PDB file of C-alpha atoms in Angstrom:
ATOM      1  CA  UNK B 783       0.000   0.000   0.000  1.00 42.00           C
ATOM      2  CA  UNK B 784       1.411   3.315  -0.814  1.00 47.00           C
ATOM      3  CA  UNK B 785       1.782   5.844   2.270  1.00 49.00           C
ATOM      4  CA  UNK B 786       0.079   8.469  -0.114  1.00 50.00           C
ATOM      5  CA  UNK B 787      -2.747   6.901  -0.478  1.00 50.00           C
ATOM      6  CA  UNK B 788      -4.781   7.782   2.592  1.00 52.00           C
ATOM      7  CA  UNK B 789      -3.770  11.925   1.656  1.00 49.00           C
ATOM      8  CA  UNK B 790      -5.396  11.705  -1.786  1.00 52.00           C
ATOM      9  CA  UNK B 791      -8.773  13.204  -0.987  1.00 57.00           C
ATOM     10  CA  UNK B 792      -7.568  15.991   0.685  1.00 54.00           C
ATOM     11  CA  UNK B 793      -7.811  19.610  -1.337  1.00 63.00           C
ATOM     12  CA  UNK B 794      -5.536  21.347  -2.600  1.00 73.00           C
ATOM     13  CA  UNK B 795      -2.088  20.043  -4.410  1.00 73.00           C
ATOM     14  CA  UNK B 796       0.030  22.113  -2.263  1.00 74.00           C
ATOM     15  CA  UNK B 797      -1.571  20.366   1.002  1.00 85.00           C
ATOM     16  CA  UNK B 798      -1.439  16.939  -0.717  1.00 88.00           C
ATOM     17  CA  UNK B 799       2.571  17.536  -1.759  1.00 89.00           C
ATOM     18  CA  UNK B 800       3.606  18.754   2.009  1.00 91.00           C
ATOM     19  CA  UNK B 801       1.443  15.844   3.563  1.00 93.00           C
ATOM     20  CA  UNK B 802       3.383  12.941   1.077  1.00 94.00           C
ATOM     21  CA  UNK B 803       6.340  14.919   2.259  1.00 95.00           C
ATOM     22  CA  UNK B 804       5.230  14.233   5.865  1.00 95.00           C
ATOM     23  CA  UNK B 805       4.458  10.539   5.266  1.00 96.00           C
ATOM     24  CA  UNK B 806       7.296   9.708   3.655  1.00 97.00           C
ATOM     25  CA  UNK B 807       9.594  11.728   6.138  1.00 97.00           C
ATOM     26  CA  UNK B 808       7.689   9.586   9.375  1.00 97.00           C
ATOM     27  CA  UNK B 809       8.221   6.659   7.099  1.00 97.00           C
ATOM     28  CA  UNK B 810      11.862   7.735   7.068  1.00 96.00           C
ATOM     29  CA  UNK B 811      11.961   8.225  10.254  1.00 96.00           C
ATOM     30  CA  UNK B 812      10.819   4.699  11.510  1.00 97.00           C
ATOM     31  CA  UNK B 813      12.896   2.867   9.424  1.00 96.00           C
ATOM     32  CA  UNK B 814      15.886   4.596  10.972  1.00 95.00           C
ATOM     33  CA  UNK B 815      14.786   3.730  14.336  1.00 95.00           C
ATOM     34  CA  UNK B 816      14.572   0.308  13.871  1.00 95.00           C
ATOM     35  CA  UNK B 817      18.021   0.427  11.627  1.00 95.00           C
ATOM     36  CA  UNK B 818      19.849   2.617  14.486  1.00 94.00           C
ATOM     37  CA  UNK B 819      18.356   0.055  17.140  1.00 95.00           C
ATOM     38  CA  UNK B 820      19.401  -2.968  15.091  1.00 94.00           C
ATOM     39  CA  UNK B 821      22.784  -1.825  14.572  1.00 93.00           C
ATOM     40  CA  UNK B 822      23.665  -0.752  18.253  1.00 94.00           C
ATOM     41  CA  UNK B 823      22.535  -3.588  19.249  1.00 94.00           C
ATOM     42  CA  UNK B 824      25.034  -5.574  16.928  1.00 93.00           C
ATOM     43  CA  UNK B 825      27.479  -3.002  18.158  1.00 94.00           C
ATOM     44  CA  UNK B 826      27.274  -3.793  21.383  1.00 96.00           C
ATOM     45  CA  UNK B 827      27.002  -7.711  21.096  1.00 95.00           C
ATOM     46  CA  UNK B 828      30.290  -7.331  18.743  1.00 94.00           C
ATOM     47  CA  UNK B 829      32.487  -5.803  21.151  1.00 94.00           C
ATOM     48  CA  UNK B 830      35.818  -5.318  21.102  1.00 94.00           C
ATOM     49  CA  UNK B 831      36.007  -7.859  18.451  1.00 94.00           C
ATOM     50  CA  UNK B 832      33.774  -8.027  16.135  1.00 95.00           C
ATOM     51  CA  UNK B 833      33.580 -10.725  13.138  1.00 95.00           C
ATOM     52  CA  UNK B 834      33.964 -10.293   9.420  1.00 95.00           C
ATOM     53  CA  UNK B 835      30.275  -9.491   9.201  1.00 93.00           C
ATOM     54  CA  UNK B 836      30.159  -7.358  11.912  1.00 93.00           C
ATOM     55  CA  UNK B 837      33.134  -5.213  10.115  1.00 94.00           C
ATOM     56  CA  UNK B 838      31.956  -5.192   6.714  1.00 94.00           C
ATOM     57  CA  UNK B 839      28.328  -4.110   8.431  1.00 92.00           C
ATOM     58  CA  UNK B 840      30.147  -1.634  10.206  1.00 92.00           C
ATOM     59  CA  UNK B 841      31.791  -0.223   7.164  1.00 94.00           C
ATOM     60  CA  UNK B 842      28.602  -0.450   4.894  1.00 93.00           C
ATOM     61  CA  UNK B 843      26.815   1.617   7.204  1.00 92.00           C
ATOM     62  CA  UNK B 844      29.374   4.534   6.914  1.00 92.00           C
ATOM     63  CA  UNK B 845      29.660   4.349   3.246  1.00 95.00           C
ATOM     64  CA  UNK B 846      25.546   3.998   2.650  1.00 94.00           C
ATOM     65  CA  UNK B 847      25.537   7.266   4.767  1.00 92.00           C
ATOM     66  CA  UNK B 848      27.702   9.105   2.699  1.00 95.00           C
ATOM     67  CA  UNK B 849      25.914   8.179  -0.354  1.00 96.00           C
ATOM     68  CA  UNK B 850      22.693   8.630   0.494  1.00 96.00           C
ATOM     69  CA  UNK B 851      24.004  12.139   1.724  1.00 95.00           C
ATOM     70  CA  UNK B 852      25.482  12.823  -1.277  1.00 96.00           C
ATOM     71  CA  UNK B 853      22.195  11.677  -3.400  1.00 97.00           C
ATOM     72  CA  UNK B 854      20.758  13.924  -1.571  1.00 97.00           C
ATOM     73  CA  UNK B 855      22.128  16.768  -1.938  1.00 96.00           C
ATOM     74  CA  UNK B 856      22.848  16.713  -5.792  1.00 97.00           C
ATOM     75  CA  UNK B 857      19.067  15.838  -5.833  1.00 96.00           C
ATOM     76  CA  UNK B 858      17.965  19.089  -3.705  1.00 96.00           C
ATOM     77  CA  UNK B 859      20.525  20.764  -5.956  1.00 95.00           C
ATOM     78  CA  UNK B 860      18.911  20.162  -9.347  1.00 95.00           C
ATOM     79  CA  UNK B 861      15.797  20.356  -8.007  1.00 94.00           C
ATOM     80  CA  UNK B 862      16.319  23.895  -6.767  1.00 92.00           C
ATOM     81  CA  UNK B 863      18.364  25.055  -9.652  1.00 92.00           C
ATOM     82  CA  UNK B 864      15.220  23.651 -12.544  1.00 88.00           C
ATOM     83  CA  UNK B 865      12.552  25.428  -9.999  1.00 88.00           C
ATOM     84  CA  UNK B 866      14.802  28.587  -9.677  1.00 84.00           C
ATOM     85  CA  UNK B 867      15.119  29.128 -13.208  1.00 83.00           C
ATOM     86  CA  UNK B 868      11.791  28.488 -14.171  1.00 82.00           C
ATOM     87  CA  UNK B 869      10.513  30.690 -11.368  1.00 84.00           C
ATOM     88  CA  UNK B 870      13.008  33.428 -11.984  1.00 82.00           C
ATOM     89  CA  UNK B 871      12.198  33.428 -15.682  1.00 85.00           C
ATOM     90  CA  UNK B 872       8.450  33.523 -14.709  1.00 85.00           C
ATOM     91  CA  UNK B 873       9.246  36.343 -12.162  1.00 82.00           C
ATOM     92  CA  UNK B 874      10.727  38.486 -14.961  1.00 85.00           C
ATOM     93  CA  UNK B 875       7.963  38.137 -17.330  1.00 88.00           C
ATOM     94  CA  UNK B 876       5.396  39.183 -14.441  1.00 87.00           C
ATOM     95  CA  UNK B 877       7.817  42.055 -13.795  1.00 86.00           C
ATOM     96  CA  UNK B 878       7.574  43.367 -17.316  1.00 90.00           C
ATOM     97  CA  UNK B 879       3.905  42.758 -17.239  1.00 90.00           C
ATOM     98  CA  UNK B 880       3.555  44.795 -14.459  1.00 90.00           C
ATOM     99  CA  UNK B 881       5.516  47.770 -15.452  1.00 91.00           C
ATOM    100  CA  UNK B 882       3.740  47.673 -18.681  1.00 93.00           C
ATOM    101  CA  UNK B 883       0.683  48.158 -16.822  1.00 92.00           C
ATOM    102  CA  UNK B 884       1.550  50.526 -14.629  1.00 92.00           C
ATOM    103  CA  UNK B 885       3.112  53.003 -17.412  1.00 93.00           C
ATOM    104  CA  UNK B 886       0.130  52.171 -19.837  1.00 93.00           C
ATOM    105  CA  UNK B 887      -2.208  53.602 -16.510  1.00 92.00           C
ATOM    106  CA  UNK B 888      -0.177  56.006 -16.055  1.00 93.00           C
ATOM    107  CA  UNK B 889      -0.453  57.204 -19.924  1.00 93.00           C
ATOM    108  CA  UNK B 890      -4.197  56.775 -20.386  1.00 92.00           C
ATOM    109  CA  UNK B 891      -5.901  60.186 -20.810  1.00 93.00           C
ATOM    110  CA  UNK B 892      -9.429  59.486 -21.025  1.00 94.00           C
ATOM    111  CA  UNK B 893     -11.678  57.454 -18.129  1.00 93.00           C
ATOM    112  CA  UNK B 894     -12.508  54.568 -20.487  1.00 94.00           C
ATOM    113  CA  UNK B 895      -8.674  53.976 -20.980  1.00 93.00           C
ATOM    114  CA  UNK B 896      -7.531  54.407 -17.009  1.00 93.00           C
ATOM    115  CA  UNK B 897     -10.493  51.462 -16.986  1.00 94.00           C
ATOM    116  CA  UNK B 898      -9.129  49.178 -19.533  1.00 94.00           C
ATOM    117  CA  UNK B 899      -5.422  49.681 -18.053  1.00 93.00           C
ATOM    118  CA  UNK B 900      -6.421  49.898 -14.532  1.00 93.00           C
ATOM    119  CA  UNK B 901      -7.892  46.568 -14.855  1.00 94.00           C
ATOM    120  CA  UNK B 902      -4.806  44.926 -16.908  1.00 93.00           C
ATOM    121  CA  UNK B 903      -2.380  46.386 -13.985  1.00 93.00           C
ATOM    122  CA  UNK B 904      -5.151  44.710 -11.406  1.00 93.00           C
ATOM    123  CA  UNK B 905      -4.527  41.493 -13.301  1.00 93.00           C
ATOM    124  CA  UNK B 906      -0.741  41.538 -13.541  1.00 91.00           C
ATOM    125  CA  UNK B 907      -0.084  42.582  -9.951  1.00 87.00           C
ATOM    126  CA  UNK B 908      -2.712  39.017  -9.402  1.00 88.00           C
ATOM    127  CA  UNK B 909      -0.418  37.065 -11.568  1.00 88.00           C
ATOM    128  CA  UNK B 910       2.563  38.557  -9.523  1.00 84.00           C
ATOM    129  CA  UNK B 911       1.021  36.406  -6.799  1.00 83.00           C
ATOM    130  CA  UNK B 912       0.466  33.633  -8.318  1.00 83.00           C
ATOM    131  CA  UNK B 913       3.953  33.295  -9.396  1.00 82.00           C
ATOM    132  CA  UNK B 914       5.265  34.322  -5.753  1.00 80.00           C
ATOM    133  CA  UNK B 915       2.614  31.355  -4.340  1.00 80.00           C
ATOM    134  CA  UNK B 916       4.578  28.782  -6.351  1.00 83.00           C
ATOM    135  CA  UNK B 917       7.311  29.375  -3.626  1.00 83.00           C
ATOM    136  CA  UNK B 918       5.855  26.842  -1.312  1.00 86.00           C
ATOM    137  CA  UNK B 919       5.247  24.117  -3.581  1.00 86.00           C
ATOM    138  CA  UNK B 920       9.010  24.621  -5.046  1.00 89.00           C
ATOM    139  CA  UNK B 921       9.904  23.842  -1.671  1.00 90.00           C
ATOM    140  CA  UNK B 922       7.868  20.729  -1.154  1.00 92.00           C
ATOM    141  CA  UNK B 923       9.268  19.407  -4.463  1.00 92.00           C
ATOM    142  CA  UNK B 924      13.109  20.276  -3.215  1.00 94.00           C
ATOM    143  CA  UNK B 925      12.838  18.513  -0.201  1.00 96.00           C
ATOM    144  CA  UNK B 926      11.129  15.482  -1.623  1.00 95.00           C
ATOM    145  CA  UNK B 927      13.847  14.970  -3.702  1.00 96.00           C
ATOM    146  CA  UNK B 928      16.416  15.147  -0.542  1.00 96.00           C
ATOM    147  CA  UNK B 929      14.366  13.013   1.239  1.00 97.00           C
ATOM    148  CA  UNK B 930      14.325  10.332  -1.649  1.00 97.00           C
ATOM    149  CA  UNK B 931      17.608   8.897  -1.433  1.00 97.00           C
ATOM    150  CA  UNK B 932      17.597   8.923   2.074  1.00 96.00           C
ATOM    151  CA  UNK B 933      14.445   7.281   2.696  1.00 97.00           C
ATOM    152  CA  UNK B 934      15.500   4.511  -0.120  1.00 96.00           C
ATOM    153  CA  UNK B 935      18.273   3.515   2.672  1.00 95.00           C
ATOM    154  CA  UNK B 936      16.780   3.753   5.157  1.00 95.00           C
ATOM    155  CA  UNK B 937      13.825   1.851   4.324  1.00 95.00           C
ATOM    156  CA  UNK B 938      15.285  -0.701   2.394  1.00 94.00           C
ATOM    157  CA  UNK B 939      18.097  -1.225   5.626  1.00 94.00           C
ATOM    158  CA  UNK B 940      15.041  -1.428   7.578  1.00 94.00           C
ATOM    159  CA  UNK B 941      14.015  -4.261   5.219  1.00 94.00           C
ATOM    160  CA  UNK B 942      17.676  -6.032   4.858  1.00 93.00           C
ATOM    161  CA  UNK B 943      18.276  -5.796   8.611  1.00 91.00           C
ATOM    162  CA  UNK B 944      14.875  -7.386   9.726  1.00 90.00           C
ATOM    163  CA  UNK B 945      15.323 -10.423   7.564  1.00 85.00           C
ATOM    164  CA  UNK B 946      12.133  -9.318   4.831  1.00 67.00           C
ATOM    165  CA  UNK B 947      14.657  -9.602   2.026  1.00 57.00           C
ATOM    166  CA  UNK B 948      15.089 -12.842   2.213  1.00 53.00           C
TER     167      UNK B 948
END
């Protein structure tokens, strides 16, 4: 079953991105419980000298940190720089939009045409806001792709560790 599933009737696709983001995170979050537990405890059963396993556990657990750290953060980073162009170039048209409008409104000599421009400035400072309420949702998307790598490990540790891989 798919932890999004029970979030799929909810409104909105902002609310619906940042609860997934929850779910998964908790999700995340459990698994590395149970992997931290698992792994003390072989720790501390291991000693001072601790088999072959033990050490190559031991070691795979440092390097599977480092790469899902590193997954992570090239993730977030492409994420974030795809968003921030496509945002900035949106920002820039809305910008010019704007100061259209406004000069256009400030130009019009007759009622009928402070109207028809007063209106078009009304709708461009309204698409300013849209564009500036894509911030959250750029956000959500950035950190789910952080969070992917590292709830890959985590979960599938979970899995290897328990015994449900085999």
């Amino acid at each position: 079953m798919s932890s999004t599933s029970s979030v799929a009737s909810l409104p909105g696709p902002l609310t619906q991105q940042w609860l997934e983001l929850a779910f998964k995170t908790h999700e995340m979050l459990l698994s590395s419980g149970l992997v931290i537990g698992m792994r003390t405890g072989r720790m501390a059963r291991a000693g001072l000298a601790p088999s072959a396993d033990d050490i190559a556990e031991f070691q795979l657990m440092g390097q599977e940190k480092l790469e899902a750290a590193s997954e992570s953060g090239i993730a977030m980073a492409r994420q974030w720089h795809s968003s921030h162009f496509s945002l900035a170039n949106r920002v820039l048209q809305q910008w010019l939009q704007s100061t259209t409008a406004f000069f256009s409104l400030a130009g019009s000599v007759t009622p009928a045409q402070a109207a028809a421009h007063g209106d078009a400035f009304v709708q461009s400072a309204a698409d300013t806001v849209d564009a500036a309420s894509e911030l959250p949702a750029i956000a959500a998307r950035i950190a789910r792709q952080g969070l992917k790598p590292i709830h890959a490990a985590a979960t599938s540790n979970a899995r290897r560790l328990s015994g449900l891989d085999s």
